[in-house]
CSV table of C-alpha atoms in Angstrom, one decimal:
chain,number,residue,atom,x,y,z
M,85,UNK,CA,35.8,-30.5,60.7
M,86,UNK,CA,32.4,-29.1,61.1
M,87,UNK,CA,29.8,-30.8,58.8
M,88,UNK,CA,27.9,-28.5,56.5
M,89,UNK,CA,24.7,-27.1,57.7
M,90,UNK,CA,21.8,-28.2,55.5
M,91,UNK,CA,20.0,-25.0,56.1
M,92,UNK,CA,23.0,-23.0,54.9
M,93,UNK,CA,23.4,-25.2,51.9
M,94,UNK,CA,19.8,-24.8,50.7
M,95,UNK,CA,19.3,-21.2,51.4
M,96,UNK,CA,17.2,-19.6,48.6
M,97,UNK,CA,18.9,-16.9,46.5
M,98,UNK,CA,17.2,-13.6,47.1
M,99,UNK,CA,16.4,-11.5,43.9
M,100,UNK,CA,16.4,-7.8,44.0
M,101,UNK,CA,12.9,-6.4,43.6
M,102,UNK,CA,12.0,-4.8,40.3
M,103,UNK,CA,12.4,-1.0,40.4
M,104,UNK,CA,9.1,0.7,40.1
M,105,UNK,CA,10.2,4.3,40.8
M,106,UNK,CA,11.5,6.7,38.2
M,107,UNK,CA,15.0,8.1,38.5
M,108,UNK,CA,16.2,11.4,37.2
M,109,UNK,CA,18.1,9.5,34.5
M,110,UNK,CA,14.8,7.8,33.4
M,111,UNK,CA,13.1,11.2,33.1
M,112,UNK,CA,16.0,12.5,31.0
M,113,UNK,CA,15.8,9.5,28.7
M,114,UNK,CA,12.1,9.8,28.2
M,115,UNK,CA,12.3,13.5,27.5
M,116,UNK,CA,15.1,12.9,25.0
M,117,UNK,CA,12.9,10.3,23.3
M,118,UNK,CA,10.0,12.7,23.1
M,119,UNK,CA,12.1,15.5,21.6
M,120,UNK,CA,13.7,13.1,19.1
M,121,UNK,CA,10.4,11.7,17.8
M,122,UNK,CA,8.9,15.2,17.6
M,123,UNK,CA,12.0,16.3,15.5
M,124,UNK,CA,11.7,13.2,13.3
M,125,UNK,CA,8.0,14.0,12.6
M,126,UNK,CA,8.8,17.7,11.7
M,127,UNK,CA,11.8,16.9,9.5
M,128,UNK,CA,10.1,13.9,7.8
M,129,UNK,CA,7.2,16.1,6.8
M,130,UNK,CA,9.6,18.6,5.2
M,131,UNK,CA,11.4,15.8,3.3
M,132,UNK,CA,8.1,14.2,2.1
M,133,UNK,CA,6.8,17.5,1.0
M,134,UNK,CA,9.9,18.3,-1.0
M,135,UNK,CA,9.9,14.8,-2.6
M,136,UNK,CA,6.2,15.0,-3.4
M,137,UNK,CA,6.6,18.3,-5.1
M,138,UNK,CA,9.3,16.7,-7.4
M,139,UNK,CA,7.3,13.5,-7.9
M,140,UNK,CA,10.2,11.6,-6.3
M,141,UNK,CA,9.2,8.6,-4.0
M,142,UNK,CA,10.5,8.7,-0.5
M,143,UNK,CA,12.3,5.4,0.0
M,144,UNK,CA,13.7,5.1,3.5
M,145,UNK,CA,17.2,4.2,2.2
M,146,UNK,CA,17.3,7.6,0.4
M,147,UNK,CA,16.0,9.8,3.2
M,148,UNK,CA,17.9,8.4,6.1
M,149,UNK,CA,20.9,10.7,5.6
M,150,UNK,CA,18.8,13.9,5.3
M,151,UNK,CA,16.8,12.8,8.4
M,152,UNK,CA,20.1,12.3,10.4
M,153,UNK,CA,21.6,15.6,9.2
M,154,UNK,CA,18.5,17.6,10.0
M,155,UNK,CA,17.9,16.2,13.4
M,156,UNK,CA,21.5,15.7,14.5
M,157,UNK,CA,20.5,12.2,15.6
M,158,UNK,CA,21.3,8.7,14.5
M,159,UNK,CA,17.8,8.2,13.1
M,160,UNK,CA,16.8,4.8,12.0
M,161,UNK,CA,13.6,3.3,10.6
M,162,UNK,CA,12.7,2.4,14.2
M,163,UNK,CA,12.1,6.1,15.0
M,164,UNK,CA,9.6,6.5,12.1
M,165,UNK,CA,7.8,3.4,13.3
M,166,UNK,CA,7.6,4.9,16.8
M,167,UNK,CA,6.1,8.1,15.4
M,168,UNK,CA,3.6,6.0,13.4
M,169,UNK,CA,2.7,4.2,16.6
M,170,UNK,CA,1.8,7.3,18.6
M,171,UNK,CA,0.3,9.2,15.7
M,172,UNK,CA,-1.1,6.6,13.3
M,173,UNK,CA,-2.9,9.2,11.2
M,174,UNK,CA,0.3,10.8,9.8
M,175,UNK,CA,2.0,8.3,7.5
M,176,UNK,CA,1.7,5.3,5.4
M,177,UNK,CA,4.5,2.8,4.8
M,178,UNK,CA,4.8,0.1,2.1
M,179,UNK,CA,7.4,-2.5,1.6
M,180,UNK,CA,9.1,-2.4,-1.8
M,181,UNK,CA,11.5,-4.7,-3.6
M,182,UNK,CA,14.2,-2.5,-5.2
M,183,UNK,CA,16.4,-3.8,-8.0
M,184,UNK,CA,19.9,-2.5,-8.3
M,185,UNK,CA,22.9,-2.9,-10.6
M,186,UNK,CA,23.9,-6.5,-11.2
M,187,UNK,CA,20.2,-7.5,-10.9
M,188,UNK,CA,20.5,-7.5,-7.1
M,189,UNK,CA,17.4,-6.8,-5.1
M,190,UNK,CA,16.8,-5.6,-1.6
M,191,UNK,CA,13.8,-4.6,0.5
M,192,UNK,CA,13.1,-1.0,1.1
M,193,UNK,CA,10.2,1.0,2.6
M,194,UNK,CA,8.2,3.7,0.8
M,195,UNK,CA,7.0,6.4,3.2
M,196,UNK,CA,4.1,8.7,2.3
M,197,UNK,CA,1.6,11.1,3.9
M,198,UNK,CA,-1.5,9.3,4.9
M,199,UNK,CA,-4.4,9.7,2.4
M,200,UNK,CA,-6.4,12.1,4.6
M,201,UNK,CA,-3.7,14.9,4.1
M,202,UNK,CA,-4.1,17.0,1.0
M,203,UNK,CA,-0.8,18.3,-0.5
M,204,UNK,CA,0.7,20.7,-0.2
M,205,UNK,CA,0.2,20.8,3.6
M,206,UNK,CA,-1.2,24.1,4.9
M,207,UNK,CA,0.2,25.8,8.0
M,208,UNK,CA,-2.9,24.6,9.8
M,209,UNK,CA,-2.1,21.0,8.7
M,210,UNK,CA,1.5,21.3,10.0
M,211,UNK,CA,0.3,22.5,13.3
M,212,UNK,CA,-2.3,19.7,13.6
M,213,UNK,CA,0.3,17.1,12.8
M,214,UNK,CA,2.7,18.6,15.4
M,215,UNK,CA,-0.1,18.4,18.0
M,216,UNK,CA,-1.0,14.8,17.1
M,217,UNK,CA,2.6,13.8,17.7
M,218,UNK,CA,2.9,15.8,20.9
M,219,UNK,CA,-0.4,14.6,22.3
M,220,UNK,CA,0.3,11.0,21.3
M,221,UNK,CA,3.6,11.0,23.2
M,222,UNK,CA,2.1,12.7,26.2
M,223,UNK,CA,-0.7,10.2,26.4
M,224,UNK,CA,1.6,7.2,26.0
M,225,UNK,CA,4.0,8.1,28.8
M,226,UNK,CA,1.1,9.2,31.1
M,227,UNK,CA,-0.3,5.7,30.7
M,228,UNK,CA,3.1,4.0,31.0
M,229,UNK,CA,4.8,5.1,34.1
M,230,UNK,CA,7.3,2.3,34.4
M,231,UNK,CA,11.0,3.4,34.5
M,232,UNK,CA,11.9,1.6,31.3
M,233,UNK,CA,8.9,2.8,29.3
M,234,UNK,CA,9.6,3.5,25.6
M,235,UNK,CA,7.4,4.0,22.6
M,236,UNK,CA,6.7,0.7,20.7
M,237,UNK,CA,7.2,0.5,17.0
M,238,UNK,CA,4.5,-0.4,14.4
M,239,UNK,CA,5.0,-3.7,12.6
M,240,UNK,CA,6.9,-3.5,9.4
M,241,UNK,CA,4.7,-4.0,6.3
M,242,UNK,CA,5.4,-7.1,4.2
M,243,UNK,CA,6.0,-7.4,0.5
M,244,UNK,CA,2.9,-8.1,-1.3
M,245,UNK,CA,2.8,-11.7,-2.7
M,246,UNK,CA,2.7,-11.8,-6.5
M,247,UNK,CA,-0.6,-13.2,-7.8
M,248,UNK,CA,-1.1,-15.3,-10.9
M,249,UNK,CA,-3.6,-13.2,-12.8
M,250,UNK,CA,-5.3,-16.1,-14.6
M,251,UNK,CA,-5.8,-18.0,-11.3
M,252,UNK,CA,-7.1,-14.9,-9.7
M,253,UNK,CA,-9.7,-14.4,-12.4
M,254,UNK,CA,-10.8,-18.0,-12.0
M,255,UNK,CA,-11.1,-17.9,-8.2
M,256,UNK,CA,-12.1,-14.3,-7.5
M,257,UNK,CA,-15.8,-13.6,-6.8
M,258,UNK,CA,-16.5,-11.4,-9.8
M,259,UNK,CA,-19.7,-10.6,-11.6
M,260,UNK,CA,-20.1,-12.7,-14.7
M,261,UNK,CA,-19.8,-9.7,-17.0
M,262,UNK,CA,-16.6,-8.5,-15.4
M,263,UNK,CA,-15.1,-12.0,-15.5
M,264,UNK,CA,-15.9,-12.3,-19.2
M,265,UNK,CA,-14.4,-9.0,-19.9
M,266,UNK,CA,-11.1,-9.8,-18.1
M,267,UNK,CA,-10.9,-13.1,-19.8
M,268,UNK,CA,-11.4,-11.5,-23.2
M,269,UNK,CA,-8.6,-9.0,-22.4
M,270,UNK,CA,-6.3,-11.8,-21.4
M,271,UNK,CA,-7.0,-13.7,-24.6
M,272,UNK,CA,-6.3,-10.6,-26.7
M,273,UNK,CA,-3.1,-10.1,-24.9
M,274,UNK,CA,-2.0,-13.7,-25.4
M,275,UNK,CA,-2.8,-13.5,-29.1
M,276,UNK,CA,-0.8,-10.3,-29.5
M,277,UNK,CA,2.2,-11.9,-27.7
M,278,UNK,CA,1.8,-15.0,-30.0
M,279,UNK,CA,1.7,-12.8,-33.1
M,280,UNK,CA,4.8,-10.9,-32.1
M,281,UNK,CA,6.9,-14.1,-31.8
M,282,UNK,CA,9.4,-14.6,-34.6
M,283,UNK,CA,8.2,-16.9,-37.4
M,284,UNK,CA,10.0,-20.2,-37.9
M,285,UNK,CA,12.5,-20.1,-40.8
M,286,UNK,CA,11.2,-22.3,-43.7
M,287,UNK,CA,13.3,-25.3,-44.5
M,288,UNK,CA,13.9,-26.8,-47.9
M,289,UNK,CA,13.5,-25.3,-51.4
M,290,UNK,CA,10.3,-23.7,-52.6
M,291,UNK,CA,9.7,-26.6,-54.9
M,292,UNK,CA,9.9,-29.1,-51.9
M,293,UNK,CA,7.6,-27.0,-49.7
M,294,UNK,CA,5.0,-26.7,-52.5
M,295,UNK,CA,5.1,-30.5,-53.0
M,296,UNK,CA,4.7,-31.1,-49.2
M,297,UNK,CA,1.7,-28.6,-49.2
M,298,UNK,CA,0.0,-30.4,-52.1
M,299,UNK,CA,0.5,-33.7,-50.3
M,300,UNK,CA,-1.1,-32.4,-47.1
M,301,UNK,CA,-4.0,-31.0,-49.1
M,302,UNK,CA,-4.5,-34.3,-50.9
M,303,UNK,CA,-4.6,-36.2,-47.6
M,304,UNK,CA,-7.4,-33.9,-46.4
M,305,UNK,CA,-9.7,-34.8,-49.3
């Protein structure tokens, strides 16, 4: 029997080099991502405009289906976050806690036009927003030539932490006049709440209560 060769036994495992060239399939995937995100931006603008005209908030859970139907794609929140990454001037997103039947709550995301855009959007605005998306995508993929390049997503916003108003008034750096005014408002509010509480039901007869009152008054003299 031939003894094992130490050199054979300890030969290093060779790893395949990372692919740095772009295949035709990579190009197709990148072009598909570009087209999808441009569609998302266009359709999302239409949905937000419609909801804004009816004073209806655009919560993601409520606009996902219209987005998918209009684009013909399985759109998720990820796509909107990608659009916001390459064109940060277009939208704002806020985390919201939504309460449903049975007192159940879940986290949703309110999507709005960024503050710089006056509604309703003009044809010029629509064209500019389209250009911002197109140019953002072009710039990103020109600077990321790796085969697996894909647009990143902006971070999801977090729910705002509830603040104890009394503690905030105490600790916030407010001018003395403003602090006094806020404290006065809080005091009035507390007094109103106290006055609206149900009064305790008197116990004992009228005669007994009058006797107890006279006794208390006598003690104060």
